Amino acid sequence: MGRPLGQHFLFTQTILEKIALAACPRPEPLVVEIGPGPGGLTACLARRAERLVTVELDPELAEGIRGRFGGQGVEVVEGDVLQTDLSQWGEAVVCGNLPYYITSPIIERVLALGQVLKRAVFLVQKEVAERITAQPGSRDYGYLSVAVQARARAEKLLTVKAAAFRPPPKVDSAVIRLTPIEGMDRSEMAGFLRFAGLCFHMKRKTLRNNLAAAYPLEILKDLPEAGLRAEQLTVAQIMDLHQRLKAASEAGA
Ligand code: SAM
């Protein structure tokens, strides 16, 4: 069993500074921190942000942050990050040592901010960092890699050993940086993500098999990549395939 609310805290100053520096290479007008806990990262971010908004679910920890940083440009929202509108403060850098039990929904929520997101720097489970930053043909490349890389440049910056946390989790961690890229509008992206989900539905199956439920066979049989698996295609190639299938479906409708 993991800790309730994923509470593994980091106090190693050099690592905390590196995370804050990756999030704020220069002073930032607004930073949103997810899950400040006892405030180690909060202190480093507060030195680089004019305004720091923290979102913490645990009432005792939220109270601790208020007591330690109140009146120093640090605000505390006590609540669930998955229920909090992260766009309400305007364009922001988002940062946090994430509670691992909800890493994917947090990343999805943060990427859905679109242009309101300046960049995101997160400490996540190492395996998740590897999946997020993976390239085609590698073991870790899959839906998560495509869903993130379709919206952001994804970099793995450093690995953090489990022993650096109190209490230590069962797995090592890694810091990732996500820098949004201009792309599709919200509804186009939603359509693309559904398509990418279909492509990777059964990872070892060919695109022809995975897409058969959604597209007629006479369209699929003409695709040069029909016999390939989604994991062999780059994000750009999956986007291009989506466009061609959309056009072919519309032409046939
Ligand atoms: N930032 C601190 C550090 O580095 O030591 C704490 C990181 S700890 C891995 C994750 C933090 O997220 C905890 O403080 C936990 O209470 C908080 N948390 C867990 N679930 C949350 C949620 N749904 N919304 C907001 N905060 C949450």
PDB file of N, CA and C in Angstrom, residues 1-3 6 8 10 19 96-107 121-134 139-140 144 155-162 165 168-178:
ATOM      1  N   MET A   1       0.838  -1.223   0.000  1.00  0.00           N
ATOM      2  CA  MET A   1       0.000   0.000   0.000  1.00  0.00           C
ATOM      3  C   MET A   1       0.863   1.259   0.000  1.00  0.00           C
ATOM      4  N   GLY A   2       0.568   2.220  -0.864  1.00  0.00           N
ATOM      5  CA  GLY A   2       1.281   3.498  -0.828  1.00  0.00           C
ATOM      6  C   GLY A   2       0.752   4.346   0.315  1.00  0.00           C
ATOM      7  N   ARG A   3       1.379   5.483   0.532  1.00  0.00           N
ATOM      8  CA  ARG A   3       0.942   6.425   1.564  1.00  0.00           C
ATOM      9  C   ARG A   3      -0.396   7.035   1.170  1.00  0.00           C
ATOM     10  N   GLY A   6      -0.575   9.938  -1.412  1.00  0.00           N
ATOM     11  CA  GLY A   6       0.752   9.966  -2.052  1.00  0.00           C
ATOM     12  C   GLY A   6       1.740  10.848  -1.320  1.00  0.00           C
ATOM     13  N   HIS A   8       4.776  11.479   0.049  1.00  0.00           N
ATOM     14  CA  HIS A   8       6.208  11.204   0.187  1.00  0.00           C
ATOM     15  C   HIS A   8       6.894  12.557   0.000  1.00  0.00           C
ATOM     16  N   LEU A  10       9.864  15.595   0.103  1.00  0.00           N
ATOM     17  CA  LEU A  10      11.234  15.788  -0.361  1.00  0.00           C
ATOM     18  C   LEU A  10      11.833  16.973   0.401  1.00  0.00           C
ATOM     19  N   ILE A  19      14.457  21.595  -9.275  1.00  0.00           N
ATOM     20  CA  ILE A  19      13.068  21.546  -9.778  1.00  0.00           C
ATOM     21  C   ILE A  19      12.555  22.980  -9.956  1.00  0.00           C
ATOM     22  N   GLY A  96       5.070  20.810  -9.373  1.00  0.00           N
ATOM     23  CA  GLY A  96       4.723  20.019  -8.199  1.00  0.00           C
ATOM     24  C   GLY A  96       5.420  18.670  -8.161  1.00  0.00           C
ATOM     25  N   ASN A  97       5.618  18.227  -6.947  1.00  0.00           N
ATOM     26  CA  ASN A  97       6.011  16.844  -6.682  1.00  0.00           C
ATOM     27  C   ASN A  97       4.676  16.117  -6.544  1.00  0.00           C
ATOM     28  N   LEU A  98       4.237  15.470  -7.627  1.00  0.00           N
ATOM     29  CA  LEU A  98       2.840  15.041  -7.723  1.00  0.00           C
ATOM     30  C   LEU A  98       2.507  13.850  -6.838  1.00  0.00           C
ATOM     31  N   PRO A  99       1.254  13.824  -6.332  1.00  0.00           N
ATOM     32  CA  PRO A  99       0.758  12.604  -5.694  1.00  0.00           C
ATOM     33  C   PRO A  99       0.585  11.541  -6.781  1.00  0.00           C
ATOM     34  N   TYR A 100       1.346  10.431  -6.706  1.00  0.00           N
ATOM     35  CA  TYR A 100       1.460   9.518  -7.846  1.00  0.00           C
ATOM     36  C   TYR A 100       0.153   8.807  -8.184  1.00  0.00           C
ATOM     37  N   TYR A 101      -0.764   8.709  -7.205  1.00  0.00           N
ATOM     38  CA  TYR A 101      -2.003   7.958  -7.485  1.00  0.00           C
ATOM     39  C   TYR A 101      -2.899   8.689  -8.483  1.00  0.00           C
ATOM     40  N   ILE A 102      -2.623   9.988  -8.732  1.00  0.00           N
ATOM     41  CA  ILE A 102      -3.437  10.720  -9.720  1.00  0.00           C
ATOM     42  C   ILE A 102      -2.549  11.472 -10.737  1.00  0.00           C
ATOM     43  N   THR A 103      -1.373  10.924 -11.010  1.00  0.00           N
ATOM     44  CA  THR A 103      -0.466  11.600 -11.950  1.00  0.00           C
ATOM     45  C   THR A 103      -1.116  11.838 -13.315  1.00  0.00           C
ATOM     46  N   SER A 104      -1.676  10.793 -13.916  1.00  0.00           N
ATOM     47  CA  SER A 104      -2.207  10.951 -15.290  1.00  0.00           C
ATOM     48  C   SER A 104      -3.348  11.954 -15.353  1.00  0.00           C
ATOM     49  N   PRO A 105      -4.366  11.868 -14.456  1.00  0.00           N
ATOM     50  CA  PRO A 105      -5.416  12.888 -14.540  1.00  0.00           C
ATOM     51  C   PRO A 105      -4.913  14.309 -14.290  1.00  0.00           C
ATOM     52  N   ILE A 106      -3.895  14.469 -13.440  1.00  0.00           N
ATOM     53  CA  ILE A 106      -3.359  15.825 -13.224  1.00  0.00           C
ATOM     54  C   ILE A 106      -2.707  16.313 -14.523  1.00  0.00           C
ATOM     55  N   ILE A 107      -1.889  15.464 -15.149  1.00  0.00           N
ATOM     56  CA  ILE A 107      -1.206  15.880 -16.379  1.00  0.00           C
ATOM     57  C   ILE A 107      -2.227  16.197 -17.467  1.00  0.00           C
ATOM     58  N   VAL A 121       6.447  21.670 -14.718  1.00  0.00           N
ATOM     59  CA  VAL A 121       7.572  20.853 -14.255  1.00  0.00           C
ATOM     60  C   VAL A 121       7.064  19.990 -13.116  1.00  0.00           C
ATOM     61  N   PHE A 122       7.166  18.674 -13.291  1.00  0.00           N
ATOM     62  CA  PHE A 122       6.605  17.745 -12.312  1.00  0.00           C
ATOM     63  C   PHE A 122       7.614  16.674 -11.925  1.00  0.00           C
ATOM     64  N   LEU A 123       7.555  16.298 -10.666  1.00  0.00           N
ATOM     65  CA  LEU A 123       8.265  15.106 -10.220  1.00  0.00           C
ATOM     66  C   LEU A 123       7.247  13.976 -10.264  1.00  0.00           C
ATOM     67  N   VAL A 124       7.553  12.947 -11.044  1.00  0.00           N
ATOM     68  CA  VAL A 124       6.620  11.824 -11.211  1.00  0.00           C
ATOM     69  C   VAL A 124       7.389  10.513 -11.061  1.00  0.00           C
ATOM     70  N   GLN A 125       6.644   9.426 -10.996  1.00  0.00           N
ATOM     71  CA  GLN A 125       7.273   8.110 -10.950  1.00  0.00           C
ATOM     72  C   GLN A 125       8.162   7.951 -12.194  1.00  0.00           C
ATOM     73  N   LYS A 126       9.369   7.379 -12.009  1.00  0.00           N
ATOM     74  CA  LYS A 126      10.337   7.301 -13.117  1.00  0.00           C
ATOM     75  C   LYS A 126       9.739   6.596 -14.348  1.00  0.00           C
ATOM     76  N   GLU A 127       9.009   5.510 -14.109  1.00  0.00           N
ATOM     77  CA  GLU A 127       8.420   4.758 -15.240  1.00  0.00           C
ATOM     78  C   GLU A 127       7.451   5.636 -16.022  1.00  0.00           C
ATOM     79  N   VAL A 128       6.716   6.472 -15.297  1.00  0.00           N
ATOM     80  CA  VAL A 128       5.743   7.348 -15.971  1.00  0.00           C
ATOM     81  C   VAL A 128       6.503   8.395 -16.797  1.00  0.00           C
ATOM     82  N   ALA A 129       7.593   8.934 -16.223  1.00  0.00           N
ATOM     83  CA  ALA A 129       8.426   9.910 -16.959  1.00  0.00           C
ATOM     84  C   ALA A 129       8.950   9.271 -18.242  1.00  0.00           C
ATOM     85  N   GLU A 130       9.338   8.002 -18.154  1.00  0.00           N
ATOM     86  CA  GLU A 130       9.879   7.326 -19.344  1.00  0.00           C
ATOM     87  C   GLU A 130       8.801   7.103 -20.388  1.00  0.00           C
ATOM     88  N   ARG A 131       7.585   6.791 -19.932  1.00  0.00           N
ATOM     89  CA  ARG A 131       6.484   6.608 -20.889  1.00  0.00           C
ATOM     90  C   ARG A 131       6.120   7.945 -21.543  1.00  0.00           C
ATOM     91  N   ILE A 132       6.114   8.998 -20.747  1.00  0.00           N
ATOM     92  CA  ILE A 132       5.729  10.317 -21.284  1.00  0.00           C
ATOM     93  C   ILE A 132       6.717  10.795 -22.346  1.00  0.00           C
ATOM     94  N   THR A 133       8.005  10.541 -22.137  1.00  0.00           N
ATOM     95  CA  THR A 133       9.032  11.092 -23.042  1.00  0.00           C
ATOM     96  C   THR A 133       9.488  10.076 -24.103  1.00  0.00           C
ATOM     97  N   ALA A 134       8.879   8.888 -24.122  1.00  0.00           N
ATOM     98  CA  ALA A 134       9.350   7.817 -25.017  1.00  0.00           C
ATOM     99  C   ALA A 134       9.170   8.169 -26.494  1.00  0.00           C
ATOM    100  N   ARG A 139      10.093   0.448 -25.936  1.00  0.00           N
ATOM    101  CA  ARG A 139       9.161  -0.337 -25.119  1.00  0.00           C
ATOM    102  C   ARG A 139       8.138   0.556 -24.430  1.00  0.00           C
ATOM    103  N   ASP A 140       8.538   1.777 -24.072  1.00  0.00           N
ATOM    104  CA  ASP A 140       7.671   2.640 -23.261  1.00  0.00           C
ATOM    105  C   ASP A 140       6.710   3.490 -24.085  1.00  0.00           C
ATOM    106  N   LEU A 144       0.110   7.273 -23.711  1.00  0.00           N
ATOM    107  CA  LEU A 144       0.480   8.411 -22.855  1.00  0.00           C
ATOM    108  C   LEU A 144       1.535   9.290 -23.548  1.00  0.00           C
ATOM    109  N   GLU A 155      10.366  16.627 -21.789  1.00  0.00           N
ATOM    110  CA  GLU A 155      11.770  16.317 -21.482  1.00  0.00           C
ATOM    111  C   GLU A 155      11.881  15.687 -20.104  1.00  0.00           C
ATOM    112  N   LYS A 156      12.742  14.682 -19.993  1.00  0.00           N
ATOM    113  CA  LYS A 156      13.062  14.107 -18.683  1.00  0.00           C
ATOM    114  C   LYS A 156      14.360  14.771 -18.230  1.00  0.00           C
ATOM    115  N   LEU A 157      14.309  15.463 -17.095  1.00  0.00           N
ATOM    116  CA  LEU A 157      15.452  16.295 -16.705  1.00  0.00           C
ATOM    117  C   LEU A 157      16.401  15.596 -15.742  1.00  0.00           C
ATOM    118  N   LEU A 158      15.865  14.945 -14.718  1.00  0.00           N
ATOM    119  CA  LEU A 158      16.743  14.242 -13.785  1.00  0.00           C
ATOM    120  C   LEU A 158      15.993  13.158 -13.036  1.00  0.00           C
ATOM    121  N   THR A 159      16.772  12.181 -12.593  1.00  0.00           N
ATOM    122  CA  THR A 159      16.194  11.066 -11.839  1.00  0.00           C
ATOM    123  C   THR A 159      16.408  11.328 -10.352  1.00  0.00           C
ATOM    124  N   VAL A 160      15.411  10.981  -9.547  1.00  0.00           N
ATOM    125  CA  VAL A 160      15.523  11.165  -8.093  1.00  0.00           C
ATOM    126  C   VAL A 160      15.289   9.801  -7.431  1.00  0.00           C
ATOM    127  N   LYS A 161      16.289   9.357  -6.672  1.00  0.00           N
ATOM    128  CA  LYS A 161      16.210   8.040  -6.029  1.00  0.00           C
ATOM    129  C   LYS A 161      15.130   8.040  -4.944  1.00  0.00           C
ATOM    130  N   ALA A 162      14.513   6.882  -4.762  1.00  0.00           N
ATOM    131  CA  ALA A 162      13.448   6.746  -3.756  1.00  0.00           C
ATOM    132  C   ALA A 162      13.946   7.183  -2.371  1.00  0.00           C
ATOM    133  N   PHE A 165      13.273  10.631  -0.508  1.00  0.00           N
ATOM    134  CA  PHE A 165      11.968  11.041   0.036  1.00  0.00           C
ATOM    135  C   PHE A 165      11.798  10.541   1.466  1.00  0.00           C
ATOM    136  N   PRO A 168      10.392   6.910   2.045  1.00  0.00           N
ATOM    137  CA  PRO A 168      10.711   6.594   0.647  1.00  0.00           C
ATOM    138  C   PRO A 168       9.584   5.812  -0.021  1.00  0.00           C
ATOM    139  N   PRO A 169       9.218   6.167  -1.247  1.00  0.00           N
ATOM    140  CA  PRO A 169       8.252   5.341  -1.985  1.00  0.00           C
ATOM    141  C   PRO A 169       8.930   4.050  -2.473  1.00  0.00           C
ATOM    142  N   LYS A 170       8.168   3.174  -3.124  1.00  0.00           N
ATOM    143  CA  LYS A 170       8.752   1.892  -3.577  1.00  0.00           C
ATOM    144  C   LYS A 170       9.541   2.053  -4.879  1.00  0.00           C
ATOM    145  N   VAL A 171       9.353   3.198  -5.552  1.00  0.00           N
ATOM    146  CA  VAL A 171       9.947   3.367  -6.891  1.00  0.00           C
ATOM    147  C   VAL A 171      10.757   4.659  -6.960  1.00  0.00           C
ATOM    148  N   ASP A 172      11.681   4.708  -7.918  1.00  0.00           N
ATOM    149  CA  ASP A 172      12.422   5.953  -8.156  1.00  0.00           C
ATOM    150  C   ASP A 172      11.523   6.945  -8.889  1.00  0.00           C
ATOM    151  N   SER A 173      11.961   8.195  -8.918  1.00  0.00           N
ATOM    152  CA  SER A 173      11.166   9.253  -9.537  1.00  0.00           C
ATOM    153  C   SER A 173      12.008   9.996 -10.572  1.00  0.00           C
ATOM    154  N   ALA A 174      11.363  10.855 -11.326  1.00  0.00           N
ATOM    155  CA  ALA A 174      12.094  11.681 -12.301  1.00  0.00           C
ATOM    156  C   ALA A 174      11.362  13.000 -12.477  1.00  0.00           C
ATOM    157  N   VAL A 175      12.153  14.020 -12.806  1.00  0.00           N
ATOM    158  CA  VAL A 175      11.573  15.341 -13.061  1.00  0.00           C
ATOM    159  C   VAL A 175      11.342  15.477 -14.565  1.00  0.00           C
ATOM    160  N   ILE A 176      10.131  15.881 -14.931  1.00  0.00           N
ATOM    161  CA  ILE A 176       9.849  16.132 -16.351  1.00  0.00           C
ATOM    162  C   ILE A 176       9.467  17.602 -16.539  1.00  0.00           C
ATOM    163  N   ARG A 177       9.762  18.102 -17.738  1.00  0.00           N
ATOM    164  CA  ARG A 177       9.305  19.448 -18.096  1.00  0.00           C
ATOM    165  C   ARG A 177       8.447  19.341 -19.364  1.00  0.00           C
ATOM    166  N   LEU A 178       7.277  19.952 -19.319  1.00  0.00           N
ATOM    167  CA  LEU A 178       6.368  19.963 -20.463  1.00  0.00           C
ATOM    168  C   LEU A 178       6.218  21.400 -20.937  1.00  0.00           C
TER     169      LEU A 178
END
